[in-house]
């Protein structure tokens, strides 16, 4: 039996009645019932699965939009290109929300490497275009630096697609590959959500969730916000190299990532047990309040953020850093998760 | 120099008699005429810093922050350069290399190129012209040595480390022939896109390699039989007049019992590599290593201890210190940092111990003595 991550760890799966019993107990809100298994179950069911479904839906519209560019008559080419760009933005946004906290299948499948390798390599895109891939099997022979959202961004904005061009045909194949990966993730998350971890594997999954949440906020705080500004300042560059800069979608990326981090920490959609909810259910109301307050402060700093105001970007990064410290130093231990500064994970 | 029995007695006194240690500490205050300065990295309340800590006066009980520079992510390895400037390298997978001075002034920020990450340590050439940094290729996971112009910090060349997860590197002192590097390949597979998440530990492949420092040519490679032991931090000691390399280990066994009792030290004499058995549980993690007076000290933060060995690997005992981490030896003193206290061991004589509080900082894995 192919048991999906994270429930593969102990190789045990509880089915049917047990699942329902524990899930029901979890949502009854008693402190004892909100164990790791129930918490992880809610994250998969009420966060990962809906986000993966959104990505499937968005990416399914991307390939036809690109195909339309390829087939557009000259007088409609620009309109088709704009439509393809809009679909790329929508798909990318869905992807950023899903991958902001990379857990389970997304890590197992190495999806980030498969469809979001950055920076893309234009010379490899050129080679790939010349090889004229026409199937999934053909695409497997092409290296990840020439594929995924970054390669499509380059083809849509830096060297905009022309109808009936080899580049356009390659872009369609890129979109098809993103759609296939989205479908695979969707299936994997659904399978994972339908199964329940035992205590040991649930603890591992909870550890992964919290650690990857910390990793996600660090990616937003450092890689996507502060580092581009610091590099620009220390090297005298006028323009900060924010993510998805070519498409002008940096602020969209930040907002999408932050929305995921915020939801999983403190502002969940219905049914999702956010970290704050788990803390409250386990009797740590004070810490839950502190987390909610820190999330609120970070949220205020992220609202309406654009790359043109470096001071605001750095201020937002500072708020995210404070939130990260709170989760590392207080929330993680309260949830029984080890992150450990003095080196729980070694170096 | 104390013999082994005297050393053990001293360590036992440290372990069993806090009052004695405190009294010794008080005595030692009078002997702090010279200012002790240590370059270190730490986490303060508002974020990460690198800087200089000093034990400034006979009256002071704590380490003072003499200089500090804010850094954007956690730092790891440190290097004092011939001209007196300092280098700090970001913890793996890291983006930056910082040159600063002892007064806390930034000299240069250097950012690594796309698809590369610093792996935590930097080494300088004797003539001061070249720097060697351990790095990772984020596409393939391959370990690399970045060969850099020391003046500009720009990369001149890249050499493979013939492994993954490279960590610390040192000059080879195992023969009279100079110009060779020893590099520890930690061998722990991770996924670069997820930061530090370890994956597929059954594929671990840790080794030490000897490289020609002019060409990068592989001159030798050694592995332990136990493939779940990661070779990471290095210190040269001496046994019977011959150099011997102590290597601090990080255990990655699936079985918690095996992991907890795993060795924390391996020895390399230039020809062979062997683990050193442990008579006590040290939680399977050696965080840092230093050598002094023919002995090795390995900090074991998860066991809140400093494990002591002689240079042949014979067990000498352990010193209790909560979250023992950074180690360095300078002249005749071994400095070890803990969560709340730092200890200065003059040789191994408890009467000459210095015990200083750490002022609200969480010190990182490494520090270096500046004199």
CSV table of C-alpha atoms in Angstrom, one decimal, chain A:
chain,number,residue,atom,x,y,z
A,1,UNK,CA,0.0,0.0,0.0
A,2,UNK,CA,1.3,3.4,-0.9
A,3,UNK,CA,0.9,5.4,2.3
A,4,UNK,CA,1.3,9.1,1.7
A,5,UNK,CA,3.5,11.3,3.8
A,6,UNK,CA,3.3,12.3,6.7
A,7,UNK,CA,1.4,9.2,7.7
A,8,UNK,CA,4.0,6.8,6.2
A,9,UNK,CA,6.4,7.3,9.1
A,10,UNK,CA,5.2,4.6,11.4
A,11,UNK,CA,3.6,2.6,8.6
A,12,UNK,CA,0.3,2.5,10.4
A,13,UNK,CA,-3.0,3.8,9.2
A,14,UNK,CA,-6.1,4.0,11.2
A,15,UNK,CA,-9.2,4.0,9.2
A,16,UNK,CA,-12.9,4.9,9.1
A,17,UNK,CA,-14.4,4.9,12.6
A,18,UNK,CA,-11.2,5.8,14.4
A,19,UNK,CA,-10.7,8.7,12.1
A,20,UNK,CA,-14.1,10.0,12.6
A,21,UNK,CA,-14.0,9.6,16.3
A,22,UNK,CA,-10.8,11.5,16.7
A,23,UNK,CA,-11.7,14.2,14.3
A,24,UNK,CA,-15.1,14.7,16.0
A,25,UNK,CA,-13.4,14.9,19.4
A,26,UNK,CA,-10.9,17.4,18.1
A,27,UNK,CA,-13.6,19.8,16.8
A,28,UNK,CA,-15.5,19.4,20.0
A,29,UNK,CA,-12.8,21.6,21.4
A,30,UNK,CA,-11.8,19.8,24.5
A,31,UNK,CA,-8.2,20.4,25.4
A,32,UNK,CA,-7.3,16.8,25.5
A,33,UNK,CA,-8.8,16.0,22.2
A,34,UNK,CA,-6.8,18.5,20.2
A,35,UNK,CA,-3.9,16.2,19.8
A,36,UNK,CA,-1.3,16.3,17.1
A,37,UNK,CA,-3.2,13.9,14.9
A,38,UNK,CA,-6.4,16.0,15.0
A,39,UNK,CA,-4.4,19.2,14.4
A,40,UNK,CA,-2.6,17.8,11.4
A,41,UNK,CA,-5.7,16.3,10.1
A,42,UNK,CA,-7.4,19.7,10.1
A,43,UNK,CA,-4.4,21.3,8.4
A,44,UNK,CA,-4.5,18.8,5.6
A,45,UNK,CA,-8.3,18.8,5.2
A,46,UNK,CA,-9.0,22.4,5.6
A,47,UNK,CA,-5.9,24.0,4.3
A,48,UNK,CA,-3.7,21.9,2.0
A,49,UNK,CA,-6.5,20.1,0.1
A,50,UNK,CA,-8.5,23.3,-0.7
A,51,UNK,CA,-5.3,25.1,-1.7
A,52,UNK,CA,-4.2,22.3,-3.9
A,53,UNK,CA,-7.7,22.3,-5.5
A,54,UNK,CA,-7.3,26.0,-6.2
A,55,UNK,CA,-4.0,25.4,-7.9
A,56,UNK,CA,-5.5,22.6,-10.0
A,57,UNK,CA,-8.3,24.9,-11.1
A,58,UNK,CA,-6.0,27.9,-11.8
A,59,UNK,CA,-3.4,25.8,-13.7
A,60,UNK,CA,-6.1,24.2,-15.8
A,61,UNK,CA,-6.9,27.6,-17.2
A,62,UNK,CA,-3.3,28.5,-17.9
A,63,UNK,CA,-2.6,26.0,-20.7
A,64,UNK,CA,-5.6,27.0,-22.8
A,65,UNK,CA,-4.7,30.6,-22.3
A,66,UNK,CA,-1.2,30.0,-23.6
A,67,UNK,CA,-2.6,27.8,-26.4
A,68,UNK,CA,-4.7,30.8,-27.4
A,69,UNK,CA,-1.6,33.0,-27.7
A,70,UNK,CA,-0.1,30.4,-30.0
A,71,UNK,CA,-3.2,30.4,-32.2
A,72,UNK,CA,-4.1,34.0,-32.1
A,73,UNK,CA,-4.2,36.1,-35.3
A,74,UNK,CA,-1.9,39.0,-35.3
A,75,UNK,CA,-4.6,41.6,-34.4
A,76,UNK,CA,-5.5,39.6,-31.3
A,77,UNK,CA,-2.1,38.5,-30.2
A,78,UNK,CA,-1.7,41.2,-27.6
A,79,UNK,CA,-5.1,40.5,-26.0
A,80,UNK,CA,-4.3,36.8,-25.9
A,81,UNK,CA,-0.9,37.6,-24.3
A,82,UNK,CA,-2.6,39.7,-21.6
A,83,UNK,CA,-5.0,36.9,-20.9
A,84,UNK,CA,-2.2,34.4,-20.6
A,85,UNK,CA,-0.4,36.7,-18.2
A,86,UNK,CA,-3.5,37.0,-16.1
A,87,UNK,CA,-3.8,33.2,-15.9
A,88,UNK,CA,-0.1,32.9,-15.0
A,89,UNK,CA,-0.6,35.4,-12.2
A,90,UNK,CA,-3.6,33.5,-10.9
A,91,UNK,CA,-1.8,30.2,-11.0
A,92,UNK,CA,1.3,31.6,-9.4
A,93,UNK,CA,-0.8,33.1,-6.6
A,94,UNK,CA,-2.4,29.8,-5.9
A,95,UNK,CA,0.9,28.1,-6.0
A,96,UNK,CA,2.4,30.6,-3.5
A,97,UNK,CA,-0.4,30.1,-1.1
A,98,UNK,CA,0.0,26.3,-1.2
A,99,UNK,CA,3.8,26.2,-1.1
A,100,UNK,CA,4.3,29.0,1.5
A,101,UNK,CA,4.3,26.3,4.2
A,102,UNK,CA,5.7,23.3,2.4
A,103,UNK,CA,4.5,20.1,4.1
A,104,UNK,CA,4.0,16.5,3.2
A,105,UNK,CA,3.5,15.7,-0.5
A,106,UNK,CA,4.9,19.1,-1.6
A,107,UNK,CA,8.2,18.2,0.1
A,108,UNK,CA,8.2,14.6,-0.8
A,109,UNK,CA,7.6,15.3,-4.5
A,110,UNK,CA,10.1,18.2,-4.5
A,111,UNK,CA,7.5,20.3,-6.2
A,112,UNK,CA,9.2,23.5,-5.5
A,113,UNK,CA,12.2,22.3,-7.5
A,114,UNK,CA,10.0,20.8,-10.2
A,115,UNK,CA,7.8,23.8,-11.0
A,116,UNK,CA,9.4,26.8,-9.3
A,117,UNK,CA,13.1,26.7,-9.9
A,118,UNK,CA,14.6,30.1,-9.5
A,119,UNK,CA,16.3,31.9,-11.0
A,120,UNK,CA,15.4,30.6,-14.4
A,121,UNK,CA,18.1,30.1,-17.0
A,122,UNK,CA,17.3,31.8,-20.3
A,123,UNK,CA,20.0,30.0,-22.2
A,124,UNK,CA,18.5,26.7,-21.0
A,125,UNK,CA,15.1,27.9,-22.1
A,126,UNK,CA,16.5,28.5,-25.5
A,127,UNK,CA,17.9,25.0,-25.7
A,128,UNK,CA,14.7,23.5,-24.5
A,129,UNK,CA,12.7,25.4,-27.1
A,130,UNK,CA,14.9,24.1,-29.8
A,131,UNK,CA,14.4,20.5,-28.6
A,132,UNK,CA,10.6,21.1,-29.2
A,133,UNK,CA,9.2,18.8,-26.5
A,134,UNK,CA,5.7,17.7,-27.2
A,135,UNK,CA,4.8,15.3,-24.4
A,136,UNK,CA,5.3,14.7,-20.6
A,137,UNK,CA,8.0,12.2,-21.5
A,138,UNK,CA,9.8,14.8,-23.6
A,139,UNK,CA,9.6,17.3,-20.7
A,140,UNK,CA,11.2,15.0,-18.3
A,141,UNK,CA,14.4,15.3,-20.4
A,142,UNK,CA,14.5,19.0,-19.8
A,143,UNK,CA,16.3,20.5,-16.7
A,144,UNK,CA,14.3,22.2,-14.0
A,145,UNK,CA,16.1,25.6,-14.5
A,146,UNK,CA,14.2,25.9,-17.9
A,147,UNK,CA,10.8,25.0,-16.5
A,148,UNK,CA,8.1,26.0,-14.2
A,149,UNK,CA,6.6,29.4,-13.2
A,150,UNK,CA,9.9,31.3,-13.5
A,151,UNK,CA,10.5,30.1,-17.1
A,152,UNK,CA,7.0,31.0,-18.0
A,153,UNK,CA,7.3,34.4,-16.4
A,154,UNK,CA,10.4,34.9,-18.6
A,155,UNK,CA,8.5,33.9,-21.7
A,156,UNK,CA,5.5,36.0,-20.9
A,157,UNK,CA,7.2,39.2,-19.8
A,158,UNK,CA,10.9,39.3,-20.7
A,159,UNK,CA,10.7,37.9,-24.2
A,160,UNK,CA,7.0,37.9,-24.8
A,161,UNK,CA,5.5,35.1,-26.7
A,162,UNK,CA,4.6,35.4,-30.4
A,163,UNK,CA,1.8,33.4,-32.0
A,164,UNK,CA,2.8,30.3,-33.8
A,165,UNK,CA,6.3,30.4,-32.4
A,166,UNK,CA,8.4,27.5,-31.0
A,167,UNK,CA,8.6,29.5,-27.8
A,168,UNK,CA,4.8,29.5,-27.6
A,169,UNK,CA,4.6,25.8,-28.1
A,170,UNK,CA,7.1,25.3,-25.4
A,171,UNK,CA,5.2,27.5,-23.0
A,172,UNK,CA,2.1,25.3,-23.5
A,173,UNK,CA,4.2,22.3,-22.5
A,174,UNK,CA,5.4,24.2,-19.4
A,175,UNK,CA,1.8,24.9,-18.4
A,176,UNK,CA,0.8,21.3,-19.0
A,177,UNK,CA,3.6,20.2,-16.7
A,178,UNK,CA,2.5,22.7,-14.0
A,179,UNK,CA,-1.0,21.3,-14.3
A,180,UNK,CA,0.2,17.7,-14.0
A,181,UNK,CA,2.1,18.6,-10.8
A,182,UNK,CA,-0.9,20.4,-9.4
A,183,UNK,CA,-3.0,17.3,-10.0
A,184,UNK,CA,-0.5,15.0,-8.4
A,185,UNK,CA,-0.3,17.3,-5.4
A,186,UNK,CA,-4.0,17.5,-5.2
A,187,UNK,CA,-4.3,13.7,-5.2
A,188,UNK,CA,-1.6,13.3,-2.7
A,189,UNK,CA,-3.0,15.8,-0.2
A,190,UNK,CA,-6.5,14.2,-0.5
A,191,UNK,CA,-5.1,10.8,0.2
A,192,UNK,CA,-3.1,12.1,3.2
A,193,UNK,CA,-6.1,14.0,4.5
A,194,UNK,CA,-8.2,10.8,4.3
A,195,UNK,CA,-5.9,8.9,6.6
A,196,UNK,CA,-4.9,9.4,10.2
A,197,UNK,CA,-1.6,9.3,11.7
A,198,UNK,CA,-0.7,7.4,14.9
A,199,UNK,CA,0.7,9.4,17.7
A,200,UNK,CA,4.3,9.0,16.6
A,201,UNK,CA,3.8,10.0,13.0
A,202,UNK,CA,1.5,12.8,14.0
A,203,UNK,CA,4.2,14.2,16.2
A,204,UNK,CA,6.6,14.1,13.3
A,205,UNK,CA,4.0,15.8,11.1
A,206,UNK,CA,3.4,18.4,13.7
A,207,UNK,CA,7.1,19.0,13.9
A,208,UNK,CA,7.2,19.3,10.2
A,209,UNK,CA,4.3,21.8,10.1
A,210,UNK,CA,5.8,24.1,12.8
A,211,UNK,CA,9.4,23.9,11.4
A,212,UNK,CA,8.1,24.5,7.8
A,213,UNK,CA,6.0,27.4,9.0
A,214,UNK,CA,9.1,28.9,10.5
A,215,UNK,CA,11.0,28.1,7.3
A,216,UNK,CA,8.1,29.8,5.4
A,217,UNK,CA,8.2,33.0,7.4
A,218,UNK,CA,11.9,33.1,7.1
A,219,UNK,CA,11.7,32.7,3.3
A,220,UNK,CA,9.2,35.6,3.2
A,221,UNK,CA,11.1,37.7,5.7
A,222,UNK,CA,14.6,37.2,4.5
A,223,UNK,CA,14.7,35.8,0.9
A,224,UNK,CA,11.8,37.7,-0.5
A,225,UNK,CA,11.7,41.0,1.5
A,226,UNK,CA,14.9,41.9,3.4
A,227,UNK,CA,17.7,40.3,1.4
A,228,UNK,CA,16.8,42.0,-1.9
A,229,UNK,CA,16.9,45.4,-0.1
A,230,UNK,CA,20.1,44.6,1.8
A,231,UNK,CA,21.8,43.5,-1.4
A,232,UNK,CA,20.6,46.6,-3.2
A,233,UNK,CA,21.9,48.9,-0.4
A,234,UNK,CA,25.3,47.2,0.0
A,235,UNK,CA,26.0,46.9,-3.7
A,236,UNK,CA,24.6,50.3,-4.8
A,237,UNK,CA,21.9,48.9,-7.0
A,238,UNK,CA,18.9,51.1,-7.6
A,239,UNK,CA,16.5,48.2,-8.0
A,240,UNK,CA,15.9,45.5,-5.4
A,241,UNK,CA,15.7,42.0,-6.9
A,242,UNK,CA,12.4,41.0,-5.4
A,243,UNK,CA,10.8,37.8,-6.4
A,244,UNK,CA,8.8,37.7,-9.6
A,245,UNK,CA,10.1,41.1,-10.5
A,246,UNK,CA,9.8,40.6,-14.2
A,247,UNK,CA,6.1,40.3,-14.0
A,248,UNK,CA,5.8,43.0,-11.4
A,249,UNK,CA,4.1,40.5,-9.1
A,250,UNK,CA,6.4,40.9,-6.1
A,251,UNK,CA,3.7,42.3,-3.9
A,252,UNK,CA,1.3,39.6,-5.0
A,253,UNK,CA,3.8,37.0,-3.9
A,254,UNK,CA,4.3,38.6,-0.5
A,255,UNK,CA,0.6,38.9,0.0
A,256,UNK,CA,-0.1,35.3,-1.0
A,257,UNK,CA,2.7,33.9,1.2
A,258,UNK,CA,1.7,36.0,4.1
A,259,UNK,CA,-2.0,35.0,3.8
A,260,UNK,CA,-1.0,31.4,4.2
A,261,UNK,CA,1.3,32.0,7.1
A,262,UNK,CA,-1.3,34.1,8.8
A,263,UNK,CA,-4.1,31.5,8.3
A,264,UNK,CA,-2.0,28.7,9.7
A,265,UNK,CA,-0.9,30.7,12.6
A,266,UNK,CA,-3.9,32.7,13.8
A,267,UNK,CA,-6.6,33.5,11.2
A,268,UNK,CA,-7.8,30.2,9.9
A,269,UNK,CA,-10.6,29.5,7.5
A,270,UNK,CA,-13.5,27.4,8.9
A,271,UNK,CA,-12.4,24.0,10.2
A,272,UNK,CA,-8.7,24.7,10.3
A,273,UNK,CA,-7.0,24.4,13.6
A,274,UNK,CA,-4.4,27.2,13.5
A,275,UNK,CA,-1.5,27.3,15.9
A,276,UNK,CA,-3.3,29.8,18.0
A,277,UNK,CA,-6.4,27.5,18.3
A,278,UNK,CA,-4.2,24.6,19.2
A,279,UNK,CA,-2.5,26.6,22.0
A,280,UNK,CA,-5.9,27.7,23.4
A,281,UNK,CA,-7.3,24.2,23.3
A,282,UNK,CA,-4.2,23.0,25.2
A,283,UNK,CA,-4.6,25.6,27.9
A,284,UNK,CA,-2.0,28.1,26.7
A,285,UNK,CA,-4.3,31.1,26.4
A,286,UNK,CA,-1.7,33.7,27.2
A,287,UNK,CA,0.7,32.4,24.6
A,288,UNK,CA,-2.2,32.2,22.1
A,289,UNK,CA,-3.0,35.9,22.8
A,290,UNK,CA,0.7,36.8,22.3
A,291,UNK,CA,0.7,34.9,19.0
A,292,UNK,CA,-2.5,36.6,17.8
A,293,UNK,CA,-1.1,40.0,18.7
A,294,UNK,CA,2.2,39.3,16.9
A,295,UNK,CA,0.3,38.1,13.9
A,296,UNK,CA,-1.8,41.2,14.0
A,297,UNK,CA,1.3,43.5,14.1
A,298,UNK,CA,2.9,41.6,11.2
A,299,UNK,CA,-0.4,41.8,9.3
A,300,UNK,CA,-0.5,45.5,9.7
A,301,UNK,CA,3.0,45.8,8.4
A,302,UNK,CA,2.3,43.6,5.4
A,303,UNK,CA,-0.9,45.3,4.4
A,304,UNK,CA,-0.5,47.2,1.1
A,305,UNK,CA,3.2,46.6,1.0
A,306,UNK,CA,5.0,47.5,-2.2
A,307,UNK,CA,8.7,47.3,-3.2
A,308,UNK,CA,9.1,51.0,-3.8
A,309,UNK,CA,9.2,51.9,-0.1
A,310,UNK,CA,12.3,50.1,1.2
A,311,UNK,CA,11.9,51.4,4.7
A,312,UNK,CA,8.4,49.8,4.9
A,313,UNK,CA,9.8,46.6,3.5
A,314,UNK,CA,12.5,46.5,6.2
A,315,UNK,CA,9.9,47.4,8.8
A,316,UNK,CA,7.7,44.6,7.7
A,317,UNK,CA,10.7,42.2,7.7
A,318,UNK,CA,11.3,43.2,11.3
A,319,UNK,CA,7.8,42.4,12.4
A,320,UNK,CA,8.0,39.1,10.7
A,321,UNK,CA,11.3,38.4,12.5
A,322,UNK,CA,9.6,39.2,15.8
A,323,UNK,CA,6.8,36.8,15.0
A,324,UNK,CA,9.2,34.1,13.9
A,325,UNK,CA,11.2,34.5,17.2
A,326,UNK,CA,7.9,34.1,19.2
A,327,UNK,CA,7.1,30.9,17.4
A,328,UNK,CA,10.6,29.5,17.6
A,329,UNK,CA,11.1,30.3,21.3
A,330,UNK,CA,7.7,29.9,22.8
A,331,UNK,CA,5.1,28.4,20.5
A,332,UNK,CA,7.1,25.5,19.2
A,333,UNK,CA,8.1,24.3,22.8
A,334,UNK,CA,4.5,24.7,23.9
A,335,UNK,CA,3.4,22.4,21.1
A,336,UNK,CA,6.2,19.9,21.9
A,337,UNK,CA,8.1,20.7,18.8
A,338,UNK,CA,11.9,21.1,18.8
A,339,UNK,CA,13.5,23.8,16.8
A,340,UNK,CA,16.3,24.7,19.2
A,341,UNK,CA,18.8,27.5,18.7
A,342,UNK,CA,21.7,25.9,20.4
A,343,UNK,CA,21.3,23.2,17.9
A,344,UNK,CA,18.6,20.7,18.2
A,345,UNK,CA,19.0,20.1,14.5
A,346,UNK,CA,22.7,20.2,14.3
A,347,UNK,CA,25.3,22.1,12.4
